Coordinates of C-alpha atoms in Angstrom, one line a residue:
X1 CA -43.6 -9.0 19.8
X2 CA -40.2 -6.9 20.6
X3 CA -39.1 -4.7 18.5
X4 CA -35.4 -6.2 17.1
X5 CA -32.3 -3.3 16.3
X6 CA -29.8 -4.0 14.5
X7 CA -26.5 -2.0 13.6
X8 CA -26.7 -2.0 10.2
X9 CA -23.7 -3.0 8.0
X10 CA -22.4 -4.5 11.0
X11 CA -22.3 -8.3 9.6
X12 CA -20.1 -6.9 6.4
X13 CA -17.1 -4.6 8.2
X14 CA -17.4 -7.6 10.2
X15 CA -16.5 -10.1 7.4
X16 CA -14.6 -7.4 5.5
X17 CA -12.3 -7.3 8.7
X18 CA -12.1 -10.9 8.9
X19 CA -10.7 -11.4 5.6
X20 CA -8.6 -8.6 6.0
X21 CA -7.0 -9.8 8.9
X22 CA -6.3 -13.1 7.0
X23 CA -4.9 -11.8 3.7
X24 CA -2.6 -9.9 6.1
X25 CA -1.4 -12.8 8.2
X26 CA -1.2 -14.8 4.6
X27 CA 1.1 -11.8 3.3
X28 CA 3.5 -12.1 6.6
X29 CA 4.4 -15.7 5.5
X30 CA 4.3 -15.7 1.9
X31 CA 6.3 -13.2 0.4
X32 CA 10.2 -12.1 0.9
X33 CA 10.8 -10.6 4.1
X34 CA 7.4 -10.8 4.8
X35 CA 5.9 -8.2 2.8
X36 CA 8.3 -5.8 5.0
X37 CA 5.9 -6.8 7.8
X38 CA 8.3 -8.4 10.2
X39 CA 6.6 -6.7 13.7
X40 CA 5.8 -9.2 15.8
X41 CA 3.1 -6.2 17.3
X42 CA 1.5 -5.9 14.0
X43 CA 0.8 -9.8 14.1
X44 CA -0.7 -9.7 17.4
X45 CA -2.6 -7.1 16.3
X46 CA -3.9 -8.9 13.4
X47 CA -4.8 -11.9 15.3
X48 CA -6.5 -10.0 17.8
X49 CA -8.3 -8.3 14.6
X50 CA -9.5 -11.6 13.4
X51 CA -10.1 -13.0 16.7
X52 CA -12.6 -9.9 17.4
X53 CA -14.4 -10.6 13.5
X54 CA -15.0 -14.0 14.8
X55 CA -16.6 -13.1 17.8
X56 CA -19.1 -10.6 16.8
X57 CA -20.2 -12.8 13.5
X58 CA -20.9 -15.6 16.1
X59 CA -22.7 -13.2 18.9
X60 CA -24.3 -10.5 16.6
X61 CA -24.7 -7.6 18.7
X62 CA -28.8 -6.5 18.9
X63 CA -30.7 -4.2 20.9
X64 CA -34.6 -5.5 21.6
X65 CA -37.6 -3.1 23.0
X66 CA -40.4 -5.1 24.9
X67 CA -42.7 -3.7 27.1
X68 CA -41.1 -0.8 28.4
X69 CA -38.2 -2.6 29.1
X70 CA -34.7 -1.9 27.0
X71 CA -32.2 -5.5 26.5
X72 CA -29.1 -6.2 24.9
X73 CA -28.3 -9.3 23.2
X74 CA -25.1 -10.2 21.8
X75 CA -21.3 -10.1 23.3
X76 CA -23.0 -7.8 26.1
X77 CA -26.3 -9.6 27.4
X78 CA -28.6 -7.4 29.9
X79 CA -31.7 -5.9 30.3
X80 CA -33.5 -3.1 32.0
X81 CA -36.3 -1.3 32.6
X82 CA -36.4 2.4 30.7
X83 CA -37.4 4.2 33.8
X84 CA -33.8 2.8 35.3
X85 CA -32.3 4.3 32.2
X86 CA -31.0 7.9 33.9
X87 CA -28.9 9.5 30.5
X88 CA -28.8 8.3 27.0
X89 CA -27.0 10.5 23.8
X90 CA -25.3 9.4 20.7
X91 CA -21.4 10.4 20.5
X92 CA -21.1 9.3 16.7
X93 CA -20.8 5.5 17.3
X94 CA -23.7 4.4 18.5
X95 CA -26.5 5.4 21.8
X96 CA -24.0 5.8 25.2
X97 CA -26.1 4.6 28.4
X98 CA -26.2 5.5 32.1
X99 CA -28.3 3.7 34.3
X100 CA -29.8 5.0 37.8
X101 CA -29.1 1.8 39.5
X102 CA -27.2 -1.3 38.2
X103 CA -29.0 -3.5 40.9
X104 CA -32.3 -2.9 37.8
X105 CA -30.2 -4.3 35.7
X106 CA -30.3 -8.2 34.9
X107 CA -27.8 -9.6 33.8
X108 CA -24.6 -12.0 35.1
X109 CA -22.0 -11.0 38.1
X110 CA -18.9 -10.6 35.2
X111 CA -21.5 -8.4 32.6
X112 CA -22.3 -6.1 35.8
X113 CA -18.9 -6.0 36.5
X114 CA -18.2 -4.8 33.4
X115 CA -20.7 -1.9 33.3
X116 CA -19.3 -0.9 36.4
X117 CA -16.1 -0.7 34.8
X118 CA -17.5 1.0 31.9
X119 CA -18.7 3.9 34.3
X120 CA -15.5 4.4 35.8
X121 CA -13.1 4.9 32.6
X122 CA -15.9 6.9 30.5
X123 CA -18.9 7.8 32.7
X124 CA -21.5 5.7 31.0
X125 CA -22.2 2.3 31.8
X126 CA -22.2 0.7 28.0
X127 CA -22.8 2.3 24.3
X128 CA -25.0 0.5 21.5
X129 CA -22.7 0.5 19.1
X130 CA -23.6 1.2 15.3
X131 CA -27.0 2.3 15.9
X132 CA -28.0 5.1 13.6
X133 CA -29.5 8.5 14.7
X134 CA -32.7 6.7 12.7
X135 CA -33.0 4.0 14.9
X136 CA -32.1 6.1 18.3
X137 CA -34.9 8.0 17.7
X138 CA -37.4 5.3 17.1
X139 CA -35.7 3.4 20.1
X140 CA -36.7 6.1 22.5
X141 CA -40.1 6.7 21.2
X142 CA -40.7 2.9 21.9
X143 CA -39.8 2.7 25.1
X144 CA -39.8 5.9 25.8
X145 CA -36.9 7.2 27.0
X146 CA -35.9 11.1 26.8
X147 CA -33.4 12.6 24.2
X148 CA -30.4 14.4 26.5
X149 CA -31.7 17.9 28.1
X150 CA -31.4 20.7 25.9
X151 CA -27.6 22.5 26.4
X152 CA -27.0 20.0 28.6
X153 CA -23.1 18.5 27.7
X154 CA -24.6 14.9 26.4
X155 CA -27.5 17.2 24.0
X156 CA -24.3 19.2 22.7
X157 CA -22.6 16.5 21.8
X158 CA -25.1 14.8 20.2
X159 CA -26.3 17.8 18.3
X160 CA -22.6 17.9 17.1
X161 CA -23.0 14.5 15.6
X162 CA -26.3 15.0 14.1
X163 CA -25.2 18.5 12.5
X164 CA -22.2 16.7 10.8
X165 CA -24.0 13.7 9.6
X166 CA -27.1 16.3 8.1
X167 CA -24.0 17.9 6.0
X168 CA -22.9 14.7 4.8
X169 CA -25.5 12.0 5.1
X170 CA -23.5 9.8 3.0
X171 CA -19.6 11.3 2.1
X172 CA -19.3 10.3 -1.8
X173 CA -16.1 12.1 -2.6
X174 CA -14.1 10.1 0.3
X175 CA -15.9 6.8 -0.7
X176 CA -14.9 7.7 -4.5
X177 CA -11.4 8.1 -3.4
X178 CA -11.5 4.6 -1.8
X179 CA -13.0 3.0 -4.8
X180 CA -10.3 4.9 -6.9
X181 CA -7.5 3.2 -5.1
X182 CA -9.1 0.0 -4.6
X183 CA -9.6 -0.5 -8.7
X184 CA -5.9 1.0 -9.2
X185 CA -4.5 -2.1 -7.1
X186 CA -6.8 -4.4 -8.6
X187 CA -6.2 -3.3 -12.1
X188 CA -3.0 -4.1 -10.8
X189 CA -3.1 -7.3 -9.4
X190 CA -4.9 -8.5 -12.8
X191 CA -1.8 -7.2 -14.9
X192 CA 0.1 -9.8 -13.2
X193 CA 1.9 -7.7 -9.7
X194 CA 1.3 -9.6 -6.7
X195 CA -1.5 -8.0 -4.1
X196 CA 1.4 -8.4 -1.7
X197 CA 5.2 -7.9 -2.8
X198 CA 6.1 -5.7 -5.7
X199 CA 8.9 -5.1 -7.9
X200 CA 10.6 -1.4 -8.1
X201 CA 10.0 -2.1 -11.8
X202 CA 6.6 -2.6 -11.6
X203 CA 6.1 0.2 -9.0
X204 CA 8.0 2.4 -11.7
X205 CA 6.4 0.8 -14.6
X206 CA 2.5 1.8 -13.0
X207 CA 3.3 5.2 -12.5
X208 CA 5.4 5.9 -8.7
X209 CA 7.1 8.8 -8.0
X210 CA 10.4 8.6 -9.2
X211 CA 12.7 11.4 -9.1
X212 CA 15.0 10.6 -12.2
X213 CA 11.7 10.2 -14.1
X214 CA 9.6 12.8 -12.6
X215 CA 11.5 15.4 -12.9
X216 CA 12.7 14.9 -16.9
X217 CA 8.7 15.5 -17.9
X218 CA 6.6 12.4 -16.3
X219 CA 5.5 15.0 -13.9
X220 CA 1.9 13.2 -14.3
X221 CA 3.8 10.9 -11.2
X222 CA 3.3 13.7 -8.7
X223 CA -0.6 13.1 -9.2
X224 CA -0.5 8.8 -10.4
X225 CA 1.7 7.7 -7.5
X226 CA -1.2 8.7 -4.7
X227 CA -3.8 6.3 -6.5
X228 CA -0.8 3.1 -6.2
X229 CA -0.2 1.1 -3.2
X230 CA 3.1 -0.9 -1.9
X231 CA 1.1 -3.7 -1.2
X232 CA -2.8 -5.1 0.5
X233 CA -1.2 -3.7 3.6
X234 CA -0.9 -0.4 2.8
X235 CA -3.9 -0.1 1.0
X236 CA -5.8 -1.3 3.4
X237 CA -4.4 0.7 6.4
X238 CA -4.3 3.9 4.2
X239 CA -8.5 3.0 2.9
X240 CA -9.4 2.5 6.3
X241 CA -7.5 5.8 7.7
X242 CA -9.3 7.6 4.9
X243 CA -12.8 6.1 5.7
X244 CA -12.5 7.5 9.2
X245 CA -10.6 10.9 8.5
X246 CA -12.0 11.4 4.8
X247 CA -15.7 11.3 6.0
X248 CA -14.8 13.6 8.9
X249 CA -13.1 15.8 6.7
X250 CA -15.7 16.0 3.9
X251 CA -18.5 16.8 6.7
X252 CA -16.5 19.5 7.9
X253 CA -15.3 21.3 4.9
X254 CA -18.3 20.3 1.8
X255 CA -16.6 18.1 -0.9
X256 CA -15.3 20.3 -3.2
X257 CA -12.8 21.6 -0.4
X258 CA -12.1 17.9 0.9
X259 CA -11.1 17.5 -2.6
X260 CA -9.0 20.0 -3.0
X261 CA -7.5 19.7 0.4
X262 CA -6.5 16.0 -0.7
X263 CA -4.6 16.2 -3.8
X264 CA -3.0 19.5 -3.0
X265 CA -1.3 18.0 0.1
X266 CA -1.1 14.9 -1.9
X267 CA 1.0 16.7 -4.7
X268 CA 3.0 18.6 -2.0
X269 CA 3.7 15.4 -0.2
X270 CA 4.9 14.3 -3.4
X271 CA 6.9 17.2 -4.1
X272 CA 8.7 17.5 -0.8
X273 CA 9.4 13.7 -0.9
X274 CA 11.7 14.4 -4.3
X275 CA 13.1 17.2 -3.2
X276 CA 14.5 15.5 -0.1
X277 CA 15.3 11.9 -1.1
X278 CA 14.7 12.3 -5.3
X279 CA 15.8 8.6 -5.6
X280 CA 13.4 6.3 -4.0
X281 CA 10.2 5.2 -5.5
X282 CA 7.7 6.4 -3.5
X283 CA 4.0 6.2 -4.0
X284 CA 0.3 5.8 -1.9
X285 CA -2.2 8.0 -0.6
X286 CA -0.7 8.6 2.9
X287 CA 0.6 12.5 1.9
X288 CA -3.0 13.2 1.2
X289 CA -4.2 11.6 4.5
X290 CA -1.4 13.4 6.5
X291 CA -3.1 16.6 4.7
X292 CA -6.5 15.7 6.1
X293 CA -5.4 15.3 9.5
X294 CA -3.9 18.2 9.4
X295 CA -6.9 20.1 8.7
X296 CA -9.0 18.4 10.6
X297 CA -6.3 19.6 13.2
X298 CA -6.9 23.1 12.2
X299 CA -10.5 23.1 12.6
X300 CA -10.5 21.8 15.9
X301 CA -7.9 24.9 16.8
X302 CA -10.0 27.5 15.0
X303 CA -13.2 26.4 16.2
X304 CA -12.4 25.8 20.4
X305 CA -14.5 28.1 21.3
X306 CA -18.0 27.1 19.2
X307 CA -17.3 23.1 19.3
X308 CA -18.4 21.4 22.6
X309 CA -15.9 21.4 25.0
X310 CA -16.2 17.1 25.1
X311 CA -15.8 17.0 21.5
X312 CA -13.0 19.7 21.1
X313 CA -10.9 17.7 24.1
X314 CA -11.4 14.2 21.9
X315 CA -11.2 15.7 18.3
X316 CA -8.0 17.4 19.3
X317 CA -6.2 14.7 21.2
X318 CA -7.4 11.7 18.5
X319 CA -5.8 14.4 15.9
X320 CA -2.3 14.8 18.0
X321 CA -2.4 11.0 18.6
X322 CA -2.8 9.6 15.1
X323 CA -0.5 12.6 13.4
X324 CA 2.1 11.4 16.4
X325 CA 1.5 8.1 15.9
X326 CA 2.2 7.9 12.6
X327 CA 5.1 10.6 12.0
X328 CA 6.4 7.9 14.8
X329 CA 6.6 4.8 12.6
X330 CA 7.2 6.2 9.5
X331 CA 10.5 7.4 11.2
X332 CA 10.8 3.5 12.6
X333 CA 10.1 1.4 9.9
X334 CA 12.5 1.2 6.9
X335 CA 10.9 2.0 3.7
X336 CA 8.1 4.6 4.5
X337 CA 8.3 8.3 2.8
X338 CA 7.9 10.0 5.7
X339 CA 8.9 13.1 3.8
X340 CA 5.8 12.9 2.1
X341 CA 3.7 12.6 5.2
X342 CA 5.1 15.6 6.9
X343 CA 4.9 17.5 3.6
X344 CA 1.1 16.4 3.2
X345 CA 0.7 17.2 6.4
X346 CA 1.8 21.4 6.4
X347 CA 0.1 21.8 3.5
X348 CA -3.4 20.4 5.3
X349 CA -2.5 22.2 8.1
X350 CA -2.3 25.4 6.2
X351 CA -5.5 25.1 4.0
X352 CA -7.5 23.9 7.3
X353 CA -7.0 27.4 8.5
X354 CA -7.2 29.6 5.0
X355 CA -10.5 27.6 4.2
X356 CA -12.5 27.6 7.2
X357 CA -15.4 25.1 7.9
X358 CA -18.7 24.0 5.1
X359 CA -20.6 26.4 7.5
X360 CA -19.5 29.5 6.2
X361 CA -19.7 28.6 2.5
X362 CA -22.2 30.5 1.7
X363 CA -20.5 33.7 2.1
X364 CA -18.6 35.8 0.0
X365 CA -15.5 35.9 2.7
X366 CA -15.3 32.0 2.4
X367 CA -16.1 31.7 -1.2
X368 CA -13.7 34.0 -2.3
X369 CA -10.7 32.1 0.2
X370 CA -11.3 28.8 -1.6
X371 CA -11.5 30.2 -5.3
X372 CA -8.0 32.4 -4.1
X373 CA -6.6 29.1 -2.7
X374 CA -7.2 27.5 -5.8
X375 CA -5.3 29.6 -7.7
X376 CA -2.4 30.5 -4.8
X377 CA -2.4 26.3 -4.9
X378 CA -2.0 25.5 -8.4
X379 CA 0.8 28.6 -9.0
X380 CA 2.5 27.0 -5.9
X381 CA 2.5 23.7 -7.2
X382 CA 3.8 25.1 -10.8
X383 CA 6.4 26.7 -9.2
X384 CA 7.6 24.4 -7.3
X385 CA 7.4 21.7 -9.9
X386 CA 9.5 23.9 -12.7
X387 CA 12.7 24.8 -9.7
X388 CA 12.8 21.1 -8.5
X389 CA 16.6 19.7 -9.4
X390 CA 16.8 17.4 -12.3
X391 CA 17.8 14.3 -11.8
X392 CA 20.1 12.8 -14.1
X393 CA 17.8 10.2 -16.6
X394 CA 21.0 7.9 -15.7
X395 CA 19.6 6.9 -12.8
X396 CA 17.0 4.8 -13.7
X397 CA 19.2 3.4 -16.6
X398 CA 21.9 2.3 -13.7
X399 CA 18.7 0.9 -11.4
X400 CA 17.5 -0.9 -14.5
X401 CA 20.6 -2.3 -15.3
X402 CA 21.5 -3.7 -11.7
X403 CA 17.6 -5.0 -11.5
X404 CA 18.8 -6.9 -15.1
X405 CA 22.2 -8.4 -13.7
X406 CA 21.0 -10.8 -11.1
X407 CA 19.1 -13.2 -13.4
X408 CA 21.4 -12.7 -16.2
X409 CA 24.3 -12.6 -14.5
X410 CA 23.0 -16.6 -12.4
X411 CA 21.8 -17.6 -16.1
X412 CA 25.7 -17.0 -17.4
X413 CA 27.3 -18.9 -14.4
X414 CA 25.1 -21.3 -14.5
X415 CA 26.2 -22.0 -18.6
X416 CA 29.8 -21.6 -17.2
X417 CA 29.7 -24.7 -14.7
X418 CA 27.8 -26.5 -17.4
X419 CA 30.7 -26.1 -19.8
X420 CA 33.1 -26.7 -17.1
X421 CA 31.6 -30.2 -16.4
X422 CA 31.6 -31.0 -20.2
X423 CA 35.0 -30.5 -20.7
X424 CA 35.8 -32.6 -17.9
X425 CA 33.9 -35.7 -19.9
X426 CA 34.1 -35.2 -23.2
X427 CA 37.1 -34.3 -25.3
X428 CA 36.3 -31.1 -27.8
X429 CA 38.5 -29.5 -29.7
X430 CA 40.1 -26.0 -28.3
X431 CA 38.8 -24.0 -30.8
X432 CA 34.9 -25.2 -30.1
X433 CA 35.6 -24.9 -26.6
X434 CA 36.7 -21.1 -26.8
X435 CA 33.7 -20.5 -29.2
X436 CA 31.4 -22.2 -26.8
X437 CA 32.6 -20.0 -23.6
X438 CA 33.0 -17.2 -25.7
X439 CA 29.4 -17.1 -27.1
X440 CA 27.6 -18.6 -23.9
X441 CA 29.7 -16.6 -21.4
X442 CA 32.4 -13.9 -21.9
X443 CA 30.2 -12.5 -24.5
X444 CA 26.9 -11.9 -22.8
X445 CA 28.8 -10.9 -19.8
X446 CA 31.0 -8.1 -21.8
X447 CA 26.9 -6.6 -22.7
X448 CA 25.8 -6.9 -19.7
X449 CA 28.7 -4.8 -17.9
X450 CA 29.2 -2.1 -20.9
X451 CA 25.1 -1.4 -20.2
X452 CA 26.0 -0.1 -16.4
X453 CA 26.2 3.6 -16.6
X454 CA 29.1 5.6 -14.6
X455 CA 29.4 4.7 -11.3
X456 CA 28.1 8.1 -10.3
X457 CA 25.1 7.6 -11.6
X458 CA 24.3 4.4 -9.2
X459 CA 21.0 5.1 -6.5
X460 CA 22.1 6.3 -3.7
X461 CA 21.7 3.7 -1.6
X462 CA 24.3 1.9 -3.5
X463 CA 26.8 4.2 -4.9
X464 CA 29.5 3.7 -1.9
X465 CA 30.3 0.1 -3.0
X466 CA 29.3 1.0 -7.0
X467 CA 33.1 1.6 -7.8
X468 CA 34.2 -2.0 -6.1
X469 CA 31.0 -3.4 -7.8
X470 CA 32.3 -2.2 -11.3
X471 CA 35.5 -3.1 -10.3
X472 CA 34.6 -6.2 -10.2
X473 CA 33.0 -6.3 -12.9
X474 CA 35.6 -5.8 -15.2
X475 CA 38.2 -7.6 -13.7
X476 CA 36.0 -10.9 -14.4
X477 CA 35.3 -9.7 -17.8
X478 CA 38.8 -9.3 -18.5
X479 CA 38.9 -12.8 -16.8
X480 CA 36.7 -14.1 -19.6
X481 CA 37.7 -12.7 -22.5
X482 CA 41.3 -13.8 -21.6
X483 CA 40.1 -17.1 -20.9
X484 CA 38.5 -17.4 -24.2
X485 CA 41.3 -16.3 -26.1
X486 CA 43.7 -18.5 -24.3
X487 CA 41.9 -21.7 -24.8
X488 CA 41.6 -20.6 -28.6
X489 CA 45.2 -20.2 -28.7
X490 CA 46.5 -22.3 -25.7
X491 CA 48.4 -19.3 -24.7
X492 CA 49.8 -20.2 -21.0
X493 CA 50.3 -16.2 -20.5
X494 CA 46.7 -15.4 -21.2
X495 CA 45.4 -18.2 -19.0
X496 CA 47.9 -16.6 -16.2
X497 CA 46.5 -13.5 -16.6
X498 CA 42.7 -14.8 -16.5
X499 CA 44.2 -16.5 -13.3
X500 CA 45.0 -13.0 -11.6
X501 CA 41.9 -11.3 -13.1
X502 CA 39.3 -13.9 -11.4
X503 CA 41.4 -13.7 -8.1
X504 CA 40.8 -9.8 -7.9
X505 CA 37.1 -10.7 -9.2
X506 CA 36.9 -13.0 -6.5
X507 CA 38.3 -10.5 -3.8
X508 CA 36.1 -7.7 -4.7
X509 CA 33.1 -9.4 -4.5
X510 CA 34.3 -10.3 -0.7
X511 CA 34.7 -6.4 -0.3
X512 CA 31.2 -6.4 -1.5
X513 CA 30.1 -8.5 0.9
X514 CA 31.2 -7.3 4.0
X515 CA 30.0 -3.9 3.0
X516 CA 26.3 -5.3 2.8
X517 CA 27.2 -7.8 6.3
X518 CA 27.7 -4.0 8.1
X519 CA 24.7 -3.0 6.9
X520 CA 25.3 -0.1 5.0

């Protein structure tokens, strides 16, 4: 009977990705704008996502020992004999291959082909991926094929691997993180917010980072807002960044420090984000993931000399490339704090040097750099917290109040045509007529603009056309009121002057308009 491999867990990232892919593609097509997905990339991408899923749940990638002889079952079909099999080491994905001659192998023209391939780009002819070191080793006393020779670049490598993963069999503080944001959206989603478009209110309401808030005493933001996500999108990219980096990170540097290295650049992220652009909301865990890739940067600097030279080559140019990447389209895409991100990411950088690796925590030196960085940290972070420039409360009470005027403001008009068409069909006296408008219209209008702060305190993003908006404002509450009154007292003067009012209402809102058609 053979002896049947499988990569464990496989089946479930397989289906997790699946469904992923699918509540991403559902997100793209039923929310406003999309969700603020609108790259036709990222769709590709998702569809080649699902499309990949689909393919390994249908061909289940297995690896099968029988009789001295090494096969592959799955999306890659072959078999061999293990005497053909000339180099074997595990690279932290799974067991790479190199066979001695690919005329021992069996398998069709196009799967030959494609270990031929295979060689070319990366030197080995195929990997089993998701193999544990568990199973590698049973695999090769089966067969039996040699582990890589000792100092040998393959045995480094995989000595590498195997040191990281006896640190940290299984990372638990990067899996708690995970679960921490997972249960925050959720906890979410069951209050009523939508797992795929929120409100600014909401956002606000949960506990973003919000500079007119922060910054008058909910300081408790700078830590809440990296636990809340914009969306199934960004948590899911941001939960799958940290799986990868997180678990990295927490072999290199022991928990405690990962821990610390997270929320620190997590709070700085948050910090620099209000001290350059106070008026957005701004929340998720991305600051804190910028921090780890920064460290994880540092490490691979500090350590070029000790880390095998394969390893220090891919660590370092996977770091550059998703730190690039990234910095990239958070400049790109409207809507991303990239302040945060490059704040998260200094900070990382920084503590990736000052604490050093797990290996050295055992000694005095290193012990006494993270105990110092804890304190240099947190008097940093009160420092910086206690000089950061209020913003006025104002702020929010403008945003509020223009987050309040669409609905209202559609609910009044909407009472305004319907009084308009009565009076066309039904006589009523003048007096009802003006108490009607006046109650339904001119009065819930007149609150609605006296709860608009100055004009000064609009968000930024609005506060070039706030002045024509409250222009316009009160030129049609003017309108209104001397509407009301003229009907009540059939003054022809007062109905003139309503006249001119709603035609500088009417013009102001065109000025609004093309403000928002340029794109400002």
């Amino acid at each position: 009977m053979p002896k049947t491999f499988t990569p464990p867990y496989r089946k479930t990232k397989m289906l997790a990705l699946a469904a992923a892919s699918l509540l991403l593609l559902y997100s793209k097509y039923s929310t406003p704008n999309g969700g603020g997905l609108d790259s036709g990339l990222l769709i590709l991408l998702w569809i080649y996502a699902l499309y990949y899923s689909a393919k390994n749940l249908i061909y289940p990638q297995k690896v099968l020992v029988q009789e001295g002889k090494l096969i592959s079952r799955g999306l890659s079909n072959w078999e061999t004999n293990a005497s053909n099999v000339q180099a074997n080491f595990y690279d932290g994905g799974g067991l790479r291959l190199r066979f001695l001659n690919l005329e021992f192998v069996q398998a069709e023209a196009s799967e030959i082909e494609q270990l031929r391939n295979s060689e070319s780009q990366y030197g080995t002819h195929c990997t089993l991926a998701g193999l544990t070191l568990e199973q590698i080793d049973e695999l090769r006393a089966l067969l039996p094929i040699a582990p890589p020779p000792f100092r040998s670049p393959a045995e480094q490598i995989e000595s590498y691997h195997r040191e990281m993963i006896r640190r940290k069999p299984i990372p638990l503080a990067t899996f708690g993180l995970i679960a921490a944001i997972v249960f925050v959206f959720l906890g979410m989603c069951l209050k009523g917010i939508s797992p795929f478009h929120q409100e600014t209110q909401q956002l606000i309401d949960a506990g973003a980072n919000y500079g007119p808030l922060t910054t008058n005493g909910d300081y408790f933001r700078l830590i809440t807002n990296l636990f809340i996500h914009l969306g199934v999108l960004h948590l899911l990219c941001n939960a799958i960044t940290l799986q990868i980096l997180g678990t990295t990170a927490e072999r290199i540097y022991g928990s405690a420090r990962f821990l610390f290295l997270y929320f620190v650049s997590g709070l700085f992220g948050s910090i620099f984000s209000l001290l350059m652009q106070p008026e957005i909301v701004s929340a998720g865990a991305s600051g804190c993931i910028f921090g780890i890739a920064g460290s994880i940067f540092a490490h691979v600097l500090l350590n070029k000399d000790s880390m095998p030279w394969p390893i220090y080559l891919a660590e370092r140019k996977n770091s550059l490339r998703l730190i690039a990447l990234n910095l990239l389209i958070g400049f790109g895409v409207p809507g991303i704090d990239n302040y945060a991100h490059l704040g998260g990411l200094a900070v990382g950088f920084l503590l990736g040097f000052w604490l050093g690796p797990q290996d050295a925590a055992r000694t005095n030196r290193s012990q006494s750099r993270f105990y110092s960085a804890i304190v240099i940290g947190v008097v940093a972070i009160v420092l910086a917290v206690a000089f950061l420039p209020r913003i006025p409360k104002e702020v929010y009470q403008y945003l509020q109040a223009l987050e309040e005027y669409g609905p209202k403001e559609a609910k009044i008009l909407e009472e305004y045509n319907s009084l308009l068409g009565k009076w066309g069909t039904q006589k009523t006296p003048p007096s009802e007529m003006a108490d009607e408008f006046e109650r339904l219209v001119s009065k819930p209008f007149h609150e609605l603009v006296t709860r608009f702060p100055d004009p000064k305190f609009s968000p930024a993003s609005f506060r070039e056309v706030a002045p024509v908006f409250q222009e316009f404002m009160e030129a049609r509450d003017r309108s209104w009121r001397h509407t009301a009154e003229a009907v009540r007292t059939q003054n022809a003067e007062l109905m003139r002057k309503a006249t001119e009012e709603q035609k500088l209402a009417e013009s102001l809102l065109e000025k609004q308009k093309d403000f928002f058609k340029k794109g400002n």
